[in-house]
PDB file of N, CA and C in Angstrom:
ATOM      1  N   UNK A1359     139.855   5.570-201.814  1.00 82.00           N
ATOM      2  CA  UNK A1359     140.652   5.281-202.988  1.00 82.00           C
ATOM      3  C   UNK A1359     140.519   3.781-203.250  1.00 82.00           C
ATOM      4  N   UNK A1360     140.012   3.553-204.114  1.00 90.00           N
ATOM      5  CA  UNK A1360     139.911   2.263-205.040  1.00 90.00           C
ATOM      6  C   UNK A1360     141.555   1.506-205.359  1.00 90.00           C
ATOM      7  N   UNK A1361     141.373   0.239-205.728  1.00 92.00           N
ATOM      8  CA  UNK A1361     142.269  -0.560-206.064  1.00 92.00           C
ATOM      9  C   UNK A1361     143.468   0.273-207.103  1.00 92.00           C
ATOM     10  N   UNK A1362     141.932   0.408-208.334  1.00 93.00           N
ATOM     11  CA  UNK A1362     142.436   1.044-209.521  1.00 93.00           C
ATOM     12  C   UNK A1362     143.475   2.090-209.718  1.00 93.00           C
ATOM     13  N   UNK A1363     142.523   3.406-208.674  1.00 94.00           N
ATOM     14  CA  UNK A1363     143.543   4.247-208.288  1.00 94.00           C
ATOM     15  C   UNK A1363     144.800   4.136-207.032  1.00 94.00           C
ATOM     16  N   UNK A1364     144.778   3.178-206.455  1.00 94.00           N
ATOM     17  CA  UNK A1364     146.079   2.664-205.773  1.00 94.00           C
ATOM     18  C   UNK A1364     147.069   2.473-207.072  1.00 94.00           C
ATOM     19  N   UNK A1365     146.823   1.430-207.824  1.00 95.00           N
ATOM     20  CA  UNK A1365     147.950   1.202-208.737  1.00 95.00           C
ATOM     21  C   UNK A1365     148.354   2.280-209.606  1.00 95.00           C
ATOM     22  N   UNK A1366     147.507   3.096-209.911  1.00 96.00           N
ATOM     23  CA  UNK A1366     147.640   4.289-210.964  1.00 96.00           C
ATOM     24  C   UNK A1366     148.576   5.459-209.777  1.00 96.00           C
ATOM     25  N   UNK A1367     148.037   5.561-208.834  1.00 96.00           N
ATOM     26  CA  UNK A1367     149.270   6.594-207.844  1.00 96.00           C
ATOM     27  C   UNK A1367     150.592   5.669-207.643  1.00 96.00           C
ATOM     28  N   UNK A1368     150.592   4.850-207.613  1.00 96.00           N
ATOM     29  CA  UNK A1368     151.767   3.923-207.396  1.00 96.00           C
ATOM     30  C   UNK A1368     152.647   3.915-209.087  1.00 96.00           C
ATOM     31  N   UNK A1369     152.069   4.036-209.891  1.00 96.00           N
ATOM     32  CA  UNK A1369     152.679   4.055-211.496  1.00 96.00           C
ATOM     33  C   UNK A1369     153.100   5.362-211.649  1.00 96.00           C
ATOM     34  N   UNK A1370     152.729   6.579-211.123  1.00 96.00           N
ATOM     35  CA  UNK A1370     152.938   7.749-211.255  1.00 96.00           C
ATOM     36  C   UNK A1370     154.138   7.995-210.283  1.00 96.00           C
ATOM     37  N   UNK A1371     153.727   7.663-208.814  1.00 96.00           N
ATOM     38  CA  UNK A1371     155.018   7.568-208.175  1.00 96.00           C
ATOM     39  C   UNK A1371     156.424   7.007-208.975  1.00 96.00           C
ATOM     40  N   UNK A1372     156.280   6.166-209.185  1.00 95.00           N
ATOM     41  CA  UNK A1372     157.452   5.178-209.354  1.00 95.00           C
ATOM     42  C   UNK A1372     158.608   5.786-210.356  1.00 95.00           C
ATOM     43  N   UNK A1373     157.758   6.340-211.249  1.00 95.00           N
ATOM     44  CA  UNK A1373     157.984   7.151-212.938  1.00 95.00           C
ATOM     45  C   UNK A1373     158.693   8.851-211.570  1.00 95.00           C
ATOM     46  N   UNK A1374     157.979   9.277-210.800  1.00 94.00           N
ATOM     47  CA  UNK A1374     158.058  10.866-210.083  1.00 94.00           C
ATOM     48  C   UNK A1374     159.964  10.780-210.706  1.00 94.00           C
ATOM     49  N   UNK A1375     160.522  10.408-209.837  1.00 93.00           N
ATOM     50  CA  UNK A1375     161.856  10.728-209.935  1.00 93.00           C
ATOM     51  C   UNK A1375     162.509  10.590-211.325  1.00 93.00           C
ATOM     52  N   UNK A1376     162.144  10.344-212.492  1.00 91.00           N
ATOM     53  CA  UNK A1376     162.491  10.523-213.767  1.00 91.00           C
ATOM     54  C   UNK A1376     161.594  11.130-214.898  1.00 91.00           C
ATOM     55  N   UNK A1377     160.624  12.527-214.125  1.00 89.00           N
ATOM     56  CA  UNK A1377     159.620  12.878-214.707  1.00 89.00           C
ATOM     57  C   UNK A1377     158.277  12.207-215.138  1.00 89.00           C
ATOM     58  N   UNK A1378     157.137  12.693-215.903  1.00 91.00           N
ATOM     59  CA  UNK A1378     155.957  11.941-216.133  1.00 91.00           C
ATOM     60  C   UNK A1378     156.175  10.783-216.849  1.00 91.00           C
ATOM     61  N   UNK A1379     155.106   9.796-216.476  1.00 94.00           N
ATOM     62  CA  UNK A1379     155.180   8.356-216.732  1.00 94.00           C
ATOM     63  C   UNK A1379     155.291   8.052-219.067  1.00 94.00           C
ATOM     64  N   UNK A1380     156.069   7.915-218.965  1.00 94.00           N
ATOM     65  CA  UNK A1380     156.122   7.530-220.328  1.00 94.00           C
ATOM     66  C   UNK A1380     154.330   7.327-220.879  1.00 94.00           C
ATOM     67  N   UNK A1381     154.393   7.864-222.043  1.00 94.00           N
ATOM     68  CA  UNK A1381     152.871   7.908-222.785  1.00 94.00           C
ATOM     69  C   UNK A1381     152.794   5.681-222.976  1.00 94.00           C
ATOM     70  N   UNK A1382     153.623   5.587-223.777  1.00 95.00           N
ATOM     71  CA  UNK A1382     153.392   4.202-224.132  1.00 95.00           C
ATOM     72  C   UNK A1382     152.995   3.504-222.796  1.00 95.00           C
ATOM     73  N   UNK A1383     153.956   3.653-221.902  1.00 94.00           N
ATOM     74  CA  UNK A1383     153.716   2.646-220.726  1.00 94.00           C
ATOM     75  C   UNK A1383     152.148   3.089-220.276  1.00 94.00           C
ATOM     76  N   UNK A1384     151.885   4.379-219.759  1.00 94.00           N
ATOM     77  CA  UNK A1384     150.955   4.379-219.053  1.00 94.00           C
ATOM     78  C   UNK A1384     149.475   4.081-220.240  1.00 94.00           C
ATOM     79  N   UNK A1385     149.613   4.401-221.583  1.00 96.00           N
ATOM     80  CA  UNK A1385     148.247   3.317-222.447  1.00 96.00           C
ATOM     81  C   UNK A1385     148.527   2.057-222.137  1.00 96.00           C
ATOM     82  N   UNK A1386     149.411   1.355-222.243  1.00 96.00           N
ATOM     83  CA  UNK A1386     149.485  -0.385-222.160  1.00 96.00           C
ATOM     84  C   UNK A1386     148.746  -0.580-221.206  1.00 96.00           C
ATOM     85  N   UNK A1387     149.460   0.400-219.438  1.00 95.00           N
ATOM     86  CA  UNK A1387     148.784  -0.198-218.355  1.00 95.00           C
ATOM     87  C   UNK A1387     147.404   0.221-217.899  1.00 95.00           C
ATOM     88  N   UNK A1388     147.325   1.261-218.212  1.00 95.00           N
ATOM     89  CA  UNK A1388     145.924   2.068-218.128  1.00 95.00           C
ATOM     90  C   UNK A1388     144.989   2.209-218.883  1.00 95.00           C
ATOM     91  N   UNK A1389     145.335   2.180-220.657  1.00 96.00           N
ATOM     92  CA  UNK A1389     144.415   2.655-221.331  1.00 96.00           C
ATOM     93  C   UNK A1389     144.520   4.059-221.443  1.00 96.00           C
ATOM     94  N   UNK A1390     145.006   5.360-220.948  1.00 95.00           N
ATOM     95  CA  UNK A1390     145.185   6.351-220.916  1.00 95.00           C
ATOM     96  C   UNK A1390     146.437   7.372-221.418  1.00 95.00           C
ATOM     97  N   UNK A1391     146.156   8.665-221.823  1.00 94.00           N
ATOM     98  CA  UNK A1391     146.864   9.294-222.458  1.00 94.00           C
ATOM     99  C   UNK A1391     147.426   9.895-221.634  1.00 94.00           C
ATOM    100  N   UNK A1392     148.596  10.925-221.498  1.00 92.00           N
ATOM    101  CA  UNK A1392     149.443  11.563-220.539  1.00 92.00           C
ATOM    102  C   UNK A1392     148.446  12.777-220.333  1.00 92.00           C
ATOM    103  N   UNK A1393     147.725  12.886-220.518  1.00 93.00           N
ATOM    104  CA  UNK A1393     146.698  13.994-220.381  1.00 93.00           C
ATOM    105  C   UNK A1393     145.645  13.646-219.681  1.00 93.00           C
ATOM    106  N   UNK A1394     145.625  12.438-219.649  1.00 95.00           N
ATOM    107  CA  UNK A1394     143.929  11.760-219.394  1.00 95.00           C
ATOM    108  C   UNK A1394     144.698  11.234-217.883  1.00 95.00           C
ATOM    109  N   UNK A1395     145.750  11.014-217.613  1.00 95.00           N
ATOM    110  CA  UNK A1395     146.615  11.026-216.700  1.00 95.00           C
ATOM    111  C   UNK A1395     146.708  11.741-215.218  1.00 95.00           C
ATOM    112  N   UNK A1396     147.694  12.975-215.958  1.00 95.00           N
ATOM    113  CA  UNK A1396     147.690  14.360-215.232  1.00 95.00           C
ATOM    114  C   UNK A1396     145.957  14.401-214.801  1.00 95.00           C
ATOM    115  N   UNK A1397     144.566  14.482-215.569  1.00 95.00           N
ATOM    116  CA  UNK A1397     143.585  14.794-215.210  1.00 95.00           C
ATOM    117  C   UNK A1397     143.102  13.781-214.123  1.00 95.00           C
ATOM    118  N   UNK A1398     143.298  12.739-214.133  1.00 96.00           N
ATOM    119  CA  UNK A1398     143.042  11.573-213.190  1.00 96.00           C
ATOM    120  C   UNK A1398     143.740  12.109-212.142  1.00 96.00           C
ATOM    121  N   UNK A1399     144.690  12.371-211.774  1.00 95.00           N
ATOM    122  CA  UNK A1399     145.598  12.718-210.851  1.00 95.00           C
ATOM    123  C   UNK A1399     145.112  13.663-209.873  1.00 95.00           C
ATOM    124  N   UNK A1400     144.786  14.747-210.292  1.00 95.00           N
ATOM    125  CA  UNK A1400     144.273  15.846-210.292  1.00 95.00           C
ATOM    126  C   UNK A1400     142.478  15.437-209.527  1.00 95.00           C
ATOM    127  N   UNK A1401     141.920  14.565-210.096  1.00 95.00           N
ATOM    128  CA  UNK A1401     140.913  14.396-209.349  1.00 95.00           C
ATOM    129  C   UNK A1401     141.059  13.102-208.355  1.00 95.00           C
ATOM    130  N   UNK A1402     142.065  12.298-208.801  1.00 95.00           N
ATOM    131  CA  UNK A1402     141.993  11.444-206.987  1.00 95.00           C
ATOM    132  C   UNK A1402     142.885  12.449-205.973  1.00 95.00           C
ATOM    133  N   UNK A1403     143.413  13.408-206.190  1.00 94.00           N
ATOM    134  CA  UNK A1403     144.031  14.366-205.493  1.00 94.00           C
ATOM    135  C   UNK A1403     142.753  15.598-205.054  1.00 94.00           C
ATOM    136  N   UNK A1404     141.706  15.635-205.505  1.00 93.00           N
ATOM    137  CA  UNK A1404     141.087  16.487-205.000  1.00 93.00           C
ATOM    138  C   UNK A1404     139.698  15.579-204.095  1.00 93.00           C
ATOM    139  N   UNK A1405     139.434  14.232-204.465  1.00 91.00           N
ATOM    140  CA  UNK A1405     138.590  13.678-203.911  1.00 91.00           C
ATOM    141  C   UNK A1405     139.143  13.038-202.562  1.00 91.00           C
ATOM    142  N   UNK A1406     140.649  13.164-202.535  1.00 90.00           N
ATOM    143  CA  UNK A1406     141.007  12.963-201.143  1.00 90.00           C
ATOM    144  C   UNK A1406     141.044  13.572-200.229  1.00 90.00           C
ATOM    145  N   UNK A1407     141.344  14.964-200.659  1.00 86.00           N
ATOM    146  CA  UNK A1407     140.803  16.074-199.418  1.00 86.00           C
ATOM    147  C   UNK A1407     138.936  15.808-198.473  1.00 86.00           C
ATOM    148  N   UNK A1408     138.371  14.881-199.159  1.00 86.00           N
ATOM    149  CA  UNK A1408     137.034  15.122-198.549  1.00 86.00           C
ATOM    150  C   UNK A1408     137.204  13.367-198.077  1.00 86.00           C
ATOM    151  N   UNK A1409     138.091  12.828-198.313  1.00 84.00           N
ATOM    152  CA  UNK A1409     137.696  11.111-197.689  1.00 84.00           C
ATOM    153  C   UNK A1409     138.379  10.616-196.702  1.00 84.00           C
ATOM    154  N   UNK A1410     137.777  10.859-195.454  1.00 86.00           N
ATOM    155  CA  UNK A1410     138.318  10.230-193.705  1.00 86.00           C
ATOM    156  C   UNK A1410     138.339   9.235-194.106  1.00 86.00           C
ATOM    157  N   UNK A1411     138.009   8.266-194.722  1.00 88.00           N
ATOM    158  CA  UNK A1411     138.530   7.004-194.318  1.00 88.00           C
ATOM    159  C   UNK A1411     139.543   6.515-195.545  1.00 88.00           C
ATOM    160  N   UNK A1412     140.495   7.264-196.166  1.00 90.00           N
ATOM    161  CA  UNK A1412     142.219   6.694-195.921  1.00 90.00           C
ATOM    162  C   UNK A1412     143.096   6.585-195.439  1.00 90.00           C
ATOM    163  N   UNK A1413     143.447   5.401-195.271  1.00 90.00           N
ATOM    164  CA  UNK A1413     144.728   4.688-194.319  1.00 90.00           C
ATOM    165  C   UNK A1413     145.781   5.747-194.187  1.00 90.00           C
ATOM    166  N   UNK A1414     146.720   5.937-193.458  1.00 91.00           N
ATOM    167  CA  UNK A1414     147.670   6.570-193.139  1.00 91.00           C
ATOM    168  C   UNK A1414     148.530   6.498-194.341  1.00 91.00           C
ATOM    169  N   UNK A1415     149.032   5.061-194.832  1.00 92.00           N
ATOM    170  CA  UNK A1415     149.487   4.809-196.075  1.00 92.00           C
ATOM    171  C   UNK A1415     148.808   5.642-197.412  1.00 92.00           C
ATOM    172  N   UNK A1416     147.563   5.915-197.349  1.00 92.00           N
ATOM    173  CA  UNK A1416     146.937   6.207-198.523  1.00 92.00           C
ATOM    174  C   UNK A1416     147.252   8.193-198.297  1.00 92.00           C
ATOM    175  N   UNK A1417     147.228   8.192-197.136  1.00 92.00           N
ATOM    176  CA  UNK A1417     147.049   9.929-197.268  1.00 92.00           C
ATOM    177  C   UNK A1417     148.434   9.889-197.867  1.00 92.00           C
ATOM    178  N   UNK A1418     149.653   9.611-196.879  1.00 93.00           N
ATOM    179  CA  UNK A1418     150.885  10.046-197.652  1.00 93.00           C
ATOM    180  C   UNK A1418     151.185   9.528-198.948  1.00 93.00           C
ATOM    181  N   UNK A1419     150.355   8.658-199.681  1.00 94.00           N
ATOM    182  CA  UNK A1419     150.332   8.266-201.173  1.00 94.00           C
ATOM    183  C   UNK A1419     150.089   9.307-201.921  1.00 94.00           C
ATOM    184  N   UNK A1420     149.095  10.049-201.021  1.00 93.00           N
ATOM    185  CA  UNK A1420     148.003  11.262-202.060  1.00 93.00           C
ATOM    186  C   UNK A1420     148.733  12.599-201.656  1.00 93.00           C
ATOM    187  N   UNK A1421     149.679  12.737-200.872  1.00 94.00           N
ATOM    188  CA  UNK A1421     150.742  13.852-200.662  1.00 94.00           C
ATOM    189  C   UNK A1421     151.392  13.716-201.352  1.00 94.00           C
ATOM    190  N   UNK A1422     152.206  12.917-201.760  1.00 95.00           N
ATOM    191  CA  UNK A1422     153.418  12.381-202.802  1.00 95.00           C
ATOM    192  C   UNK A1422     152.938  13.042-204.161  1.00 95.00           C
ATOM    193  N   UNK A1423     151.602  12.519-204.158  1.00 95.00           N
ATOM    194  CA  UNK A1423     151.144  12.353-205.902  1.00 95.00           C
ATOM    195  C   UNK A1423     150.523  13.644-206.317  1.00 95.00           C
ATOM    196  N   UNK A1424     150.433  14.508-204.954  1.00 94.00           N
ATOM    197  CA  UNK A1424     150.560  16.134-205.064  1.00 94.00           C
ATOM    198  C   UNK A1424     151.161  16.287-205.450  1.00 94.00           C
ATOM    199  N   UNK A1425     152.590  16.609-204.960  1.00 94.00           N
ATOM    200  CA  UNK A1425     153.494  17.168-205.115  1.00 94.00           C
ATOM    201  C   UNK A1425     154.004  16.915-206.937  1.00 94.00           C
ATOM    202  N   UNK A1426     154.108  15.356-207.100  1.00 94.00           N
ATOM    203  CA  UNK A1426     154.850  15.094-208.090  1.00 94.00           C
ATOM    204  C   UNK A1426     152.988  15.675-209.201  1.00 94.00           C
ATOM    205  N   UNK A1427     152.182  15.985-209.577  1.00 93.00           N
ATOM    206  CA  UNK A1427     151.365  16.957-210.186  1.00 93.00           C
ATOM    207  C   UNK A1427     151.521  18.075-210.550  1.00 93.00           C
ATOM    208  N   UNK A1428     152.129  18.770-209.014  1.00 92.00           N
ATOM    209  CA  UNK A1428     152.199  20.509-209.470  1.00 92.00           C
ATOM    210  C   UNK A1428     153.812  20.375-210.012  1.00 92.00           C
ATOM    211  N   UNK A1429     154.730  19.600-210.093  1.00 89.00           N
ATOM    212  CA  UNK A1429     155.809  19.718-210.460  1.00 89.00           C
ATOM    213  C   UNK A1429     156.027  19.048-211.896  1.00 89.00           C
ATOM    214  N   UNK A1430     154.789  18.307-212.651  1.00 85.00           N
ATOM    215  CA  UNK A1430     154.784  17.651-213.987  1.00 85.00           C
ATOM    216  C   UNK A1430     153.608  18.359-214.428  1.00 85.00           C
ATOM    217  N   UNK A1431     153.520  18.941-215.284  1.00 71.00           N
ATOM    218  CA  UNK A1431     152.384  19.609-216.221  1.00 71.00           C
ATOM    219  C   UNK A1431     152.459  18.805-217.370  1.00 71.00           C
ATOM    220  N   UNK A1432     150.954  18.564-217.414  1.00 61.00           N
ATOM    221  CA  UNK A1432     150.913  17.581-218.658  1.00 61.00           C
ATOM    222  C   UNK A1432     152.068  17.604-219.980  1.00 61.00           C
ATOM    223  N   UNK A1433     152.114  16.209-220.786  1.00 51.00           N
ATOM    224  CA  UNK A1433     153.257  15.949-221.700  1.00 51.00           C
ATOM    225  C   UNK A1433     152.986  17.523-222.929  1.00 51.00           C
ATOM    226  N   UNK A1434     151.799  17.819-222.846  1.00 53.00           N
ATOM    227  CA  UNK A1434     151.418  18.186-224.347  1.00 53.00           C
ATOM    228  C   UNK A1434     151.877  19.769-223.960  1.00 53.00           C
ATOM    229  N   UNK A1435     151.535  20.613-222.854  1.00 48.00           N
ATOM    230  CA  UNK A1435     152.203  21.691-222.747  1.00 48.00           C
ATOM    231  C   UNK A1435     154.008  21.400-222.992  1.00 48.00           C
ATOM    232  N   UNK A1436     154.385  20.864-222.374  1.00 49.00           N
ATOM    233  CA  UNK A1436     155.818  20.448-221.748  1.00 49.00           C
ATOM    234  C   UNK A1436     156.196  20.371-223.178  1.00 49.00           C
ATOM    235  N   UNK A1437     156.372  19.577-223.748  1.00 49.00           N
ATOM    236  CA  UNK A1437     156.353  19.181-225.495  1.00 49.00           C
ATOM    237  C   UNK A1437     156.286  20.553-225.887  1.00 49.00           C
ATOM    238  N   UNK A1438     155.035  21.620-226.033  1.00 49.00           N
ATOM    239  CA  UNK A1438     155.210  22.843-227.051  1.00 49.00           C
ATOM    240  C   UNK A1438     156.093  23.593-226.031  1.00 49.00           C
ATOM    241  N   UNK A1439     156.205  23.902-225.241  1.00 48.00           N
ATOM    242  CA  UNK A1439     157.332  24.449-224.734  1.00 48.00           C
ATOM    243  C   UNK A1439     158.858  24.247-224.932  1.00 48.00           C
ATOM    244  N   UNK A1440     159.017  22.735-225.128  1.00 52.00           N
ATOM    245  CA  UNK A1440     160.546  22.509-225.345  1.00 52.00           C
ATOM    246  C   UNK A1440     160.308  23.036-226.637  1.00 52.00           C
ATOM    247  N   UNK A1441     159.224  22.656-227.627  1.00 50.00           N
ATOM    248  CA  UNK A1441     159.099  23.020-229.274  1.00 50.00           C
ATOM    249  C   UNK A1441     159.859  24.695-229.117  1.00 50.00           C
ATOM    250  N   UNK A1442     158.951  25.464-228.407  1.00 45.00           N
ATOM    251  CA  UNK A1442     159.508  27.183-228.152  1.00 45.00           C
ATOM    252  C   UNK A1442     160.798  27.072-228.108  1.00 45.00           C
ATOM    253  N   UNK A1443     161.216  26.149-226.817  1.00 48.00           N
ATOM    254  CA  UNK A1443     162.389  26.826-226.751  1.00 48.00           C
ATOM    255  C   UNK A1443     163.862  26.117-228.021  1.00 48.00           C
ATOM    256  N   UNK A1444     163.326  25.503-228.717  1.00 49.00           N
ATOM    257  CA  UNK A1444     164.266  25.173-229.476  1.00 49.00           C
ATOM    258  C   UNK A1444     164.167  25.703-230.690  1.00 49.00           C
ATOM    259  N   UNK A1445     162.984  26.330-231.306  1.00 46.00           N
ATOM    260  CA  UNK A1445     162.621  27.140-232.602  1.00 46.00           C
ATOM    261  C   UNK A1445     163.478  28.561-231.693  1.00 46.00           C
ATOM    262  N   UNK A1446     163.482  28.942-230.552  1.00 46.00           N
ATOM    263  CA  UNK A1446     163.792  30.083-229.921  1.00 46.00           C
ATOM    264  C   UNK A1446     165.845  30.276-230.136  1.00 46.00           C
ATOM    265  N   UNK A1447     166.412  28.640-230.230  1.00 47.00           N
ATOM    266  CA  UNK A1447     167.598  28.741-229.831  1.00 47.00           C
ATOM    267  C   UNK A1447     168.369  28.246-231.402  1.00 47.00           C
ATOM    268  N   UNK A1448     167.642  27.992-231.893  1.00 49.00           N
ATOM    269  CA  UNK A1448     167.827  27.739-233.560  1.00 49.00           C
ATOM    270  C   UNK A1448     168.823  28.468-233.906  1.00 49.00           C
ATOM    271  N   UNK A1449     167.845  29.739-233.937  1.00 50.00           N
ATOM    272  CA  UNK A1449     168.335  31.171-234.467  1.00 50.00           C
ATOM    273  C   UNK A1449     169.676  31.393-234.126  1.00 50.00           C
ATOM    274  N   UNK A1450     170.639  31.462-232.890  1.00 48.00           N
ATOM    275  CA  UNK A1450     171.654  31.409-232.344  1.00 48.00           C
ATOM    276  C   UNK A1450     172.817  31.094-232.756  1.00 48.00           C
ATOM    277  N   UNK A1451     173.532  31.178-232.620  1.00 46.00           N
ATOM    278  CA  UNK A1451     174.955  31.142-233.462  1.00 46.00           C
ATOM    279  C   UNK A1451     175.862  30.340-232.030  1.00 46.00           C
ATOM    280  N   UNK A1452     176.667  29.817-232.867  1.00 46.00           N
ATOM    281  CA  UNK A1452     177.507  28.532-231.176  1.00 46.00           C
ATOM    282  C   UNK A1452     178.594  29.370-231.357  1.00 46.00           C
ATOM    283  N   UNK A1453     179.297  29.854-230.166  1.00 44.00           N
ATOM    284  CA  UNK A1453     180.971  30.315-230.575  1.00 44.00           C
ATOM    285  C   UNK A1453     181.776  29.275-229.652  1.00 44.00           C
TER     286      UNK A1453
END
């Protein structure tokens, strides 16, 4: 794992406990979209399964940044889904 992707798992971490990293922040710091993101993620998470030589620090970096992956699905699903469920609850009547 590169510099680059040190800081980019460390930006994703940081954001984990209040969901995916804000779109604005992560273009300013990255250049990247919440999609282009999640996909980055996804491959320093799969190129670590094959690389012995990360630090102890770096494996449990790349456990973390598992976890917080399968538990954030990109902004753009997440987005038409809340879209569903609020065209879904429209309809509804409040008593």
């Amino acid at each position: 794992m590169d510099k680059a992707d040190r800081h980019l798992v460390e930006h994703v971490l940081v954001w984990d406990p209040y969901g995916w990293p804000p779109a604005d922040r992560t273009f300013v710091k990255f250049g990247m979209t919440p999609q282009r993101l999640f996909e980055r993620c996804l491959q320093i998470v799969s190129a670590a399964r094959y690389n012995r030589g990360l630090s102890p620090q770096e494996v449990a970096q790349v456990g973390q940044l598992a976890r917080a992956v399968a538990r954030h699905r990109p902004m753009k699903s997440r987005s038409a889904r809340r879209g569903a469920a609020s065209a879904a609850t429209a309809g509804q009547s409040v008593s």
